[in-house]
CSV table of C-alpha atoms in Angstrom, one decimal:
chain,number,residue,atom,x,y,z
A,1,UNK,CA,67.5,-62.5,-106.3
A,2,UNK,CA,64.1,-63.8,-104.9
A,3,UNK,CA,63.5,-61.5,-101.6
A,4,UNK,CA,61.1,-61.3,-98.7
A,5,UNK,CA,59.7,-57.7,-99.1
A,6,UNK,CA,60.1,-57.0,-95.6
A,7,UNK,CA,64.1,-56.9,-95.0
A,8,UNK,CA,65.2,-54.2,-93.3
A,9,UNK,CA,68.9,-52.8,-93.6
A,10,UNK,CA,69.9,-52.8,-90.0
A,11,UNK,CA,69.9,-55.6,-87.2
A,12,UNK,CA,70.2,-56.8,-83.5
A,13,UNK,CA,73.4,-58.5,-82.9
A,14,UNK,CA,75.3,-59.6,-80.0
A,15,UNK,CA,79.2,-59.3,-81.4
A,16,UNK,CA,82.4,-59.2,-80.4
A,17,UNK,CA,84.8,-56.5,-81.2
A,18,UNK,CA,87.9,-59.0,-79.5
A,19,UNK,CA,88.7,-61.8,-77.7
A,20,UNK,CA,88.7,-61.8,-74.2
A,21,UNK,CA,86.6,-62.8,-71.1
A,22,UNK,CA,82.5,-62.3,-70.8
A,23,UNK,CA,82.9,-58.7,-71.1
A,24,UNK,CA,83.8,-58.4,-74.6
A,25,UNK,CA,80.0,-59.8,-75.9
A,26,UNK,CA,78.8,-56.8,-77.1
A,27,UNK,CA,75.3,-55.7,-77.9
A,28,UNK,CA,75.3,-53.7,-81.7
A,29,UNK,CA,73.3,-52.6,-84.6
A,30,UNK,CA,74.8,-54.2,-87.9
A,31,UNK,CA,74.2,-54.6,-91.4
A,32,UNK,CA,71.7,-56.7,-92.3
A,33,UNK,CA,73.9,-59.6,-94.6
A,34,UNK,CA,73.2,-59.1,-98.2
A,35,UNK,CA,73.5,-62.7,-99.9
A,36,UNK,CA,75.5,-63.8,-102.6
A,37,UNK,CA,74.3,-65.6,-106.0
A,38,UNK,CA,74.7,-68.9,-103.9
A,39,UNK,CA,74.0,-67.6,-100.8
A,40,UNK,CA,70.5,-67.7,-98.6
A,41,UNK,CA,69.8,-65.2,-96.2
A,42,UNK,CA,67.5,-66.7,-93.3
A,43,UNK,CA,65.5,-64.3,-90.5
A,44,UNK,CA,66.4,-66.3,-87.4
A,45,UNK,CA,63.6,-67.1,-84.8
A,46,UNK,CA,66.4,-69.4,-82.1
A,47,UNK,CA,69.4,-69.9,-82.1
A,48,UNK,CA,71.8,-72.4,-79.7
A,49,UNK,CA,74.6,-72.3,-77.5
A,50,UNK,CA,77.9,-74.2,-77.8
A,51,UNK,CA,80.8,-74.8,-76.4
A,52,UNK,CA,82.5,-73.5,-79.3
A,53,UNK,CA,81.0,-70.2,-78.8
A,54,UNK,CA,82.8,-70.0,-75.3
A,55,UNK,CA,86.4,-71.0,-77.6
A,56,UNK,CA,86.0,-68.3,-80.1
A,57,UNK,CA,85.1,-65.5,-77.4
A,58,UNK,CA,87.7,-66.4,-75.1
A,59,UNK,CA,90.3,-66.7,-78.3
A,60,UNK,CA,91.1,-70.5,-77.4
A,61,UNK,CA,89.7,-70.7,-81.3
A,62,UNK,CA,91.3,-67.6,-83.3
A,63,UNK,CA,89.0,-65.5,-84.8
A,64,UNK,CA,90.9,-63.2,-87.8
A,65,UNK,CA,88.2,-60.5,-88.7
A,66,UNK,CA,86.0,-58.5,-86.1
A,67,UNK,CA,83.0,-57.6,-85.6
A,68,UNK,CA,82.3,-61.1,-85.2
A,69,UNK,CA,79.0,-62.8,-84.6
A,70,UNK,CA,79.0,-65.6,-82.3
A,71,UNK,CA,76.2,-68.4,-82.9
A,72,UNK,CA,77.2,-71.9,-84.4
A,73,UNK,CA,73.4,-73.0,-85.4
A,74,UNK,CA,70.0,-70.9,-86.3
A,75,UNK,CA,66.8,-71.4,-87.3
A,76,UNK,CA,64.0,-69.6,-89.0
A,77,UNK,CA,62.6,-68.4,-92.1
A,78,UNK,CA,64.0,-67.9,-95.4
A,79,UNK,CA,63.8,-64.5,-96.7
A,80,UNK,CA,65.9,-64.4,-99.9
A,81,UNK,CA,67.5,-66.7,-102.4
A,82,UNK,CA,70.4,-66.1,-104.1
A,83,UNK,CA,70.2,-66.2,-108.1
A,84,UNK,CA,72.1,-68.8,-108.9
A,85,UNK,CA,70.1,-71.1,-105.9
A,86,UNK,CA,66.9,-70.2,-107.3
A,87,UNK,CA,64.6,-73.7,-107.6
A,88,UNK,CA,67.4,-76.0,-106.3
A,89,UNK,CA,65.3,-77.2,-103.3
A,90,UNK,CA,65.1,-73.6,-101.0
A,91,UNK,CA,62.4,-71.1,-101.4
A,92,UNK,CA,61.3,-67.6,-99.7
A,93,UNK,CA,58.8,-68.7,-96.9
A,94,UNK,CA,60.4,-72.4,-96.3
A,95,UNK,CA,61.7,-73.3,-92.6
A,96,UNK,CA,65.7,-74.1,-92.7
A,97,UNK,CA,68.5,-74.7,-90.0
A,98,UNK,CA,71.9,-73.6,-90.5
A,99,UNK,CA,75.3,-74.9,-88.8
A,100,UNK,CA,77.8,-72.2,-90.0
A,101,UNK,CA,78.0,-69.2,-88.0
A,102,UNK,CA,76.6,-65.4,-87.5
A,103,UNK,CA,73.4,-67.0,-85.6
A,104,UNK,CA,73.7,-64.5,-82.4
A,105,UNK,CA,71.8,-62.1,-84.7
A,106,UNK,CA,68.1,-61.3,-86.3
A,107,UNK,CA,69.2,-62.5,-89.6
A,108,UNK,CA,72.0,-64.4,-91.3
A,109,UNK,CA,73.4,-64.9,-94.6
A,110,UNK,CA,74.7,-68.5,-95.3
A,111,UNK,CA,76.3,-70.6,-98.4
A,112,UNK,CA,73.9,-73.0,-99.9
A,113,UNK,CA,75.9,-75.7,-99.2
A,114,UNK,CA,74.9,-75.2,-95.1
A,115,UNK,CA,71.4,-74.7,-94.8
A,116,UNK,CA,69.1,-77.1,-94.8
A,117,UNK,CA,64.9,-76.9,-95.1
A,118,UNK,CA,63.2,-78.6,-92.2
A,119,UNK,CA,60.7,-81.0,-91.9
A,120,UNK,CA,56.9,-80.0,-90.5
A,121,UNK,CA,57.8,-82.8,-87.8
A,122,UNK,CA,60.6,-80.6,-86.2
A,123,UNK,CA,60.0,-76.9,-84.9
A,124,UNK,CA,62.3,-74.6,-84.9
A,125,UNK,CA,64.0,-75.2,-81.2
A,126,UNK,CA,64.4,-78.8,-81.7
A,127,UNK,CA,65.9,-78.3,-85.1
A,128,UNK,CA,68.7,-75.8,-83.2
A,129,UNK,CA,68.7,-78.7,-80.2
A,130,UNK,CA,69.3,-81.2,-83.8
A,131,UNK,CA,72.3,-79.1,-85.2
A,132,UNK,CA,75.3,-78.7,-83.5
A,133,UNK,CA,75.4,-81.0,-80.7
A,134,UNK,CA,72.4,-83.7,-82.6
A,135,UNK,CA,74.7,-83.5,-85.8
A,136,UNK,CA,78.0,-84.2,-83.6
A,137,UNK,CA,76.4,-87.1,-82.0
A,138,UNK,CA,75.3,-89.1,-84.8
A,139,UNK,CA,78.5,-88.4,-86.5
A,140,UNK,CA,80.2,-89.7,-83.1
A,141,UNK,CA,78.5,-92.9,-83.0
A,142,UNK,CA,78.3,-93.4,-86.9
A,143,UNK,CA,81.8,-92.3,-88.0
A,144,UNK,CA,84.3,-91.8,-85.7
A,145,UNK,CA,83.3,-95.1,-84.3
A,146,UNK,CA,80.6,-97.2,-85.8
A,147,UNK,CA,78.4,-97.8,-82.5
A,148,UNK,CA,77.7,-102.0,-83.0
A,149,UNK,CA,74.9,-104.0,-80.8
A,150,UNK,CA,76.9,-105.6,-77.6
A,151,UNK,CA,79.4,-102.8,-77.7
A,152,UNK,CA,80.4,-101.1,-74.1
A,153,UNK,CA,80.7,-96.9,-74.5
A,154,UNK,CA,81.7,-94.5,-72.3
A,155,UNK,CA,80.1,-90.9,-72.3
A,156,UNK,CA,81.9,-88.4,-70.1
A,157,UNK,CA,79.3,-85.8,-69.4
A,158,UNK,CA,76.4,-88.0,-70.0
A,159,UNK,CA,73.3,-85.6,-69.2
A,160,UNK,CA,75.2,-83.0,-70.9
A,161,UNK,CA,73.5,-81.3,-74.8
A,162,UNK,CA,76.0,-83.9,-76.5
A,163,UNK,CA,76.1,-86.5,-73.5
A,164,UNK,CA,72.1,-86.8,-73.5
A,165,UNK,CA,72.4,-87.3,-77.2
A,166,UNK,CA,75.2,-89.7,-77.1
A,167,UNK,CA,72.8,-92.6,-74.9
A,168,UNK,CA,70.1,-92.3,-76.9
A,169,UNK,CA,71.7,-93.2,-80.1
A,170,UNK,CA,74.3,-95.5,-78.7
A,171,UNK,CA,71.2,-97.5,-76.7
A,172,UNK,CA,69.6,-97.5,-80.1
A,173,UNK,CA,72.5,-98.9,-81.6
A,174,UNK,CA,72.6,-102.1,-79.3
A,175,UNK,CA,75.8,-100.4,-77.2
A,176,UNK,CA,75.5,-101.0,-73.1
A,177,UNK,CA,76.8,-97.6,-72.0
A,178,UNK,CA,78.2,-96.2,-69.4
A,179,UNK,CA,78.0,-92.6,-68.5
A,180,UNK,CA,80.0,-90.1,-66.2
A,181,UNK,CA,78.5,-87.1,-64.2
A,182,UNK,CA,78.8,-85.1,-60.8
A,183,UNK,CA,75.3,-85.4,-59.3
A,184,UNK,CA,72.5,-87.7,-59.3
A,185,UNK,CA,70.3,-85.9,-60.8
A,186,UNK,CA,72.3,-85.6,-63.2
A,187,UNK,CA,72.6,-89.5,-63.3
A,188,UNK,CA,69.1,-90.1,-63.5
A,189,UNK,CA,68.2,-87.9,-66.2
A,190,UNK,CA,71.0,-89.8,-68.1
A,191,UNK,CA,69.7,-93.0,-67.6
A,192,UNK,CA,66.1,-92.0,-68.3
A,193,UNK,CA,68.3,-91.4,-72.2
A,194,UNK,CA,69.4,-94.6,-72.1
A,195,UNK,CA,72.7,-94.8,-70.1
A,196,UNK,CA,72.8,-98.2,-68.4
A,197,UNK,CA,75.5,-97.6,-65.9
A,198,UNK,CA,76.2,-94.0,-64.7
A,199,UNK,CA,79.4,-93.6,-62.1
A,200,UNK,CA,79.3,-90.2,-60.1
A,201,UNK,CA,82.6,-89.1,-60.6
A,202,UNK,CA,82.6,-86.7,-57.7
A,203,UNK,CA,82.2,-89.9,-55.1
A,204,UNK,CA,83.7,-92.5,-57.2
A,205,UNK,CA,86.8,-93.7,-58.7
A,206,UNK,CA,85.8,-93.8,-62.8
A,207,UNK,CA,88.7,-95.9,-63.5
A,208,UNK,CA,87.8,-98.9,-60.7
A,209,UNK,CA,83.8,-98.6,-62.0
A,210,UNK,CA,84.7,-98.8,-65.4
A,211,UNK,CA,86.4,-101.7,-64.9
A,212,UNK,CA,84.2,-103.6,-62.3
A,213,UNK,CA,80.8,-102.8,-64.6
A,214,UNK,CA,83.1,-104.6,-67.6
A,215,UNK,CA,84.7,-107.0,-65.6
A,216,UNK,CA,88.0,-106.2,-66.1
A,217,UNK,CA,87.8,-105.1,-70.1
A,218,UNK,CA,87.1,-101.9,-70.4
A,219,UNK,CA,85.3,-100.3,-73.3
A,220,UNK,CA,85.4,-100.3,-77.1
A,221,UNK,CA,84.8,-96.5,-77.2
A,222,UNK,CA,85.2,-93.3,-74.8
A,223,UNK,CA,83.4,-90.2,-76.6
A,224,UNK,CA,85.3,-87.3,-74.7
A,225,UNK,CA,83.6,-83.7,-74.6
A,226,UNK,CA,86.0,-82.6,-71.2
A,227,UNK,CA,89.0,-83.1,-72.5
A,228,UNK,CA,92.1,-82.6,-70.3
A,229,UNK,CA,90.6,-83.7,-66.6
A,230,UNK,CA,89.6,-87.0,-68.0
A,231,UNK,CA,92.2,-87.6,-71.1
A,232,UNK,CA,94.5,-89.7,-68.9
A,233,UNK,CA,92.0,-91.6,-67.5
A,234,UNK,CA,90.4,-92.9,-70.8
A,235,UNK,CA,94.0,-95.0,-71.5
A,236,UNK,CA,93.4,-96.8,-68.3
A,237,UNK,CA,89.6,-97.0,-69.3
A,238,UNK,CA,89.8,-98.0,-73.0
A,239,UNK,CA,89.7,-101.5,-74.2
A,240,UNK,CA,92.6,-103.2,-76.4
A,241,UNK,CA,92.0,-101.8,-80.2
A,242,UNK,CA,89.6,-99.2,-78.8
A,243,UNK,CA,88.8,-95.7,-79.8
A,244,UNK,CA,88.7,-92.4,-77.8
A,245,UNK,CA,87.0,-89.6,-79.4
A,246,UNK,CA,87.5,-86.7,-78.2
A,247,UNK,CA,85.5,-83.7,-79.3
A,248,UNK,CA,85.5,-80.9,-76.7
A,249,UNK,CA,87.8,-79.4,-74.0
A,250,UNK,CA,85.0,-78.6,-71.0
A,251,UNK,CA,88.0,-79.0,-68.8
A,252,UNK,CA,90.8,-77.2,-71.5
A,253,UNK,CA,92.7,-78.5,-74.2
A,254,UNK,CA,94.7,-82.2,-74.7
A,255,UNK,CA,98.2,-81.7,-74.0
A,256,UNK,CA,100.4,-83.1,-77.2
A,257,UNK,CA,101.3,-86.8,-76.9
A,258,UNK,CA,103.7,-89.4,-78.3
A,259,UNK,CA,102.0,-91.5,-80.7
A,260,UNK,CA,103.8,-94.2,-78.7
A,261,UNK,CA,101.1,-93.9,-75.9
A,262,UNK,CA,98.8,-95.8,-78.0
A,263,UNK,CA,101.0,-98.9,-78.9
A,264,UNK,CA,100.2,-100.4,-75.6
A,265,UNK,CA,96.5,-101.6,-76.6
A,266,UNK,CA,96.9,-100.8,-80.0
A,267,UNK,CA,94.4,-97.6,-79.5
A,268,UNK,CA,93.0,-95.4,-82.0
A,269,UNK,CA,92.4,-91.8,-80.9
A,270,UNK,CA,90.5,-89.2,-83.1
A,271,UNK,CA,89.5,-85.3,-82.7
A,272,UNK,CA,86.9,-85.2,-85.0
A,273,UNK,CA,85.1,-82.0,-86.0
A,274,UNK,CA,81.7,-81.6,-87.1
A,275,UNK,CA,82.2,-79.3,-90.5
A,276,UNK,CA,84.7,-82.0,-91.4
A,277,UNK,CA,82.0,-84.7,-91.6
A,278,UNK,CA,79.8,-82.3,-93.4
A,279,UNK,CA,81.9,-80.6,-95.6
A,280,UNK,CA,79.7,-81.1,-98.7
A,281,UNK,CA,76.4,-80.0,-99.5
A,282,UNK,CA,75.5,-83.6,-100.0
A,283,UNK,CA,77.0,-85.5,-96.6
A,284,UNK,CA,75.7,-82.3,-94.9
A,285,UNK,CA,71.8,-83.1,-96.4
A,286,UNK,CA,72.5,-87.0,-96.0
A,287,UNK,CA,73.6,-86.6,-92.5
A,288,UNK,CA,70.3,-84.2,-91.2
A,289,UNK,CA,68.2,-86.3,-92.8
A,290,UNK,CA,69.1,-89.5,-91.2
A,291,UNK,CA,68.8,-87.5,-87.9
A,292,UNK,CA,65.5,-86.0,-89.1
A,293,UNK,CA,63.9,-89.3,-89.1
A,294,UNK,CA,65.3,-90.5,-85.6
A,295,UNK,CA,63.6,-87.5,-84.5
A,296,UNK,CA,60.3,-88.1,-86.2
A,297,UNK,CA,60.8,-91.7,-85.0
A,298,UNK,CA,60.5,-90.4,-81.4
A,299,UNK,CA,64.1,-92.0,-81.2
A,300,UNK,CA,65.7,-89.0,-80.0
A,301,UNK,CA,64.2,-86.1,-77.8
A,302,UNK,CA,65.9,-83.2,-77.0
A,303,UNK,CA,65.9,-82.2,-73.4
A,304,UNK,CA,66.0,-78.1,-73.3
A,305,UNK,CA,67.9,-76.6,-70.6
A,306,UNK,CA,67.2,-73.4,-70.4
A,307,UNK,CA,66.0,-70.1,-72.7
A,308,UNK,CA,68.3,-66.6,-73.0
A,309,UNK,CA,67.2,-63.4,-74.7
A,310,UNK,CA,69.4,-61.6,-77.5
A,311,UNK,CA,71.5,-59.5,-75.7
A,312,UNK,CA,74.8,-59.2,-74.5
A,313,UNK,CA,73.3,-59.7,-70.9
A,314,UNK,CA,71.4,-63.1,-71.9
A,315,UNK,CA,74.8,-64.5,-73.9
A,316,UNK,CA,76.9,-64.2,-71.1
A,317,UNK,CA,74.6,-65.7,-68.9
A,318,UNK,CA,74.4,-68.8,-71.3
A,319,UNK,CA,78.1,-68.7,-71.6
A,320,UNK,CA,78.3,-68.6,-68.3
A,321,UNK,CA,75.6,-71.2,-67.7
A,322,UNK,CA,77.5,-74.0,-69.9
A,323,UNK,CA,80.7,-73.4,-69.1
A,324,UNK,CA,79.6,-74.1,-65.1
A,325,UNK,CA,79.0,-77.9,-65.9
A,326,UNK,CA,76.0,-77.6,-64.2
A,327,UNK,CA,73.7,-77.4,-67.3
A,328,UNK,CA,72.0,-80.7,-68.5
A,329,UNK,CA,70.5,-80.3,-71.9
A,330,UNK,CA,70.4,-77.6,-74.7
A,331,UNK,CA,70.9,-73.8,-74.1
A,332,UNK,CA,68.3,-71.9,-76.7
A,333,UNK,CA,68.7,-68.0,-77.7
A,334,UNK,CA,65.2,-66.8,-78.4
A,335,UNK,CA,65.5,-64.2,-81.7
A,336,UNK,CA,62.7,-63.4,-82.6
């Protein structure tokens, strides 16, 4: 195995032991990961917050094996190779990113197959910024609906991490889209990303402003991170042989429904996830790249909410922070 000669055995981790509320984030000393023949072990300088972090604390996600190490995305320095990886495009010293787990922690072992090098274009915050919510974005707008010029869009919680995201690269695309949020700050900052139309849902009737922006025909996609405050809503919203996505539960989950709900405009609905658009080594490395160049482009910027240390402390006050709908932007754990 090529090595960094400077690993040490033990670590700063925030972990949880079991699923619960806030109070179950846990600060420990662990292992330090050793990595498998096809394995990379990266020392992580940030790391970002997800909603997804929030699921698997609170056990909406199961989580099987504990300790577990909460942290969707990392990014750093690579400090070993595992044998069998050795010259396939990842070397000790290179900068990489990481979408796989285990990032809430100073270093992280990870298959092959989910770390990527970076670029000298992108540091390491706006590669975490890139990762989870940049990677869900694109695959949004590219996959679960192919984004076409002249199209109309909705984004619920536009000047959210993934909402920001969403208008830039549906503006981009040629969509006119319309965005939902609860202030006007919050409004602004999403138009400043490219929103066209933003409807403060807290003084305004989505449904009627949906409808009066698009005279009457709603739109050819809803991209849904809230989920179950807003899921009823997107029928009335949705255009005939439109698609809601929807990719988060901000509000909770989607109740089940009768497929029959979608014969009346012939609607598609989809719950994507992320890993399943990047299952392979290959889409994975495809799909950063195309978001590496919008990046260097200057096509998409990454607006930065807020900074929390590694601790148990600093988690919970991120967790708390994004689950508060009150954040606009990326949460970053500084590591290092």
């Amino acid at each position: 195995m090529s090595t960094s000669t400077s690993i040490p055995s033990k670590m700063r981790a925030v972990q949880i032991m079991k699923q619960g509320g806030l109070d179950v984030l846990e600060d420990r000393e662990a292992e330090v990961p050793k990595p498998g023949p096809n394995d990379v072990l990266l020392k992580v300088n940030k790391a970002g917050v997800n909603f997804i972090d929030t699921y698997q604390r609170s056990g909406l996600y199961k989580i099987e094996k504990f300790p577990y190490t909460l942290g969707q995305e990392a990014a750093g320095k690579v400090v070993a190779v595992g044998d069998a990886q050795k010259g396939k495009g990842l070397e000790v010293g290179d900068r990489a990113i990481t979408y796989f787990g285990g990032g809430f922690a100073e270093y992280v072992s990870v298959p092959r197959a989910r770390i990527t090098k970076l670029p000298d274009a992108v540091n390491d915050t706006d590669a975490v910024a890139s990762c989870v919510q940049g990677l869900t974005a694109w695959t949004l707008v590219r996959e679960t609906y192919p984004v076409k010029k002249g199209d109309w869009v909705l984004v619920h919680a536009a000047a959210g991490g993934v909402g920001l995201l969403l208008c830039q690269m549906a503006k981009h695309l040629g969509a006119h889209v319309i965005g939902t949020t609860s202030s006007e700050e919050k409004a602004e900052e999403a138009k400043k990303n490219g929103a066209e139309h933003m409807i403060n849902y807290a003084k305004e009737n989505t449904v009627e402003r949906v409808h009066q922006i698009t005279n009457g025909n709603g739109v050819q996609a809803i991209f849904d991170g809230v989920g179950k405050d807003t899921w009823e809503d997107d029928f009335k919203m949705i255009a005939r042989k439109g698609t809601i996505a929807t990719f988060g539960n901000a509000s909770g989950a989607v109740e089940p429904f009768a497929p029959l709900k979608l014969a009346a405009k012939n609607v598609k609905v989809a719950r994507p996830t992320l890993v399943n658009y990047v299952y392979t080594q290959e889409e994975y490395e495809k799909t950063y790249a195309e978001l590496f160049d919008l990046i260097a482009k200057g096509i998409v910027k990454f607006k930065i909410h807020g900074e929390y240390d590694l601790s148990a402390q600093g988690i919970r006050q991120a967790q708390e922070d994004i689950t508060s709908r009150k954040t606009s932007g990326k949460l970053i754990v500084n590591v290092a």
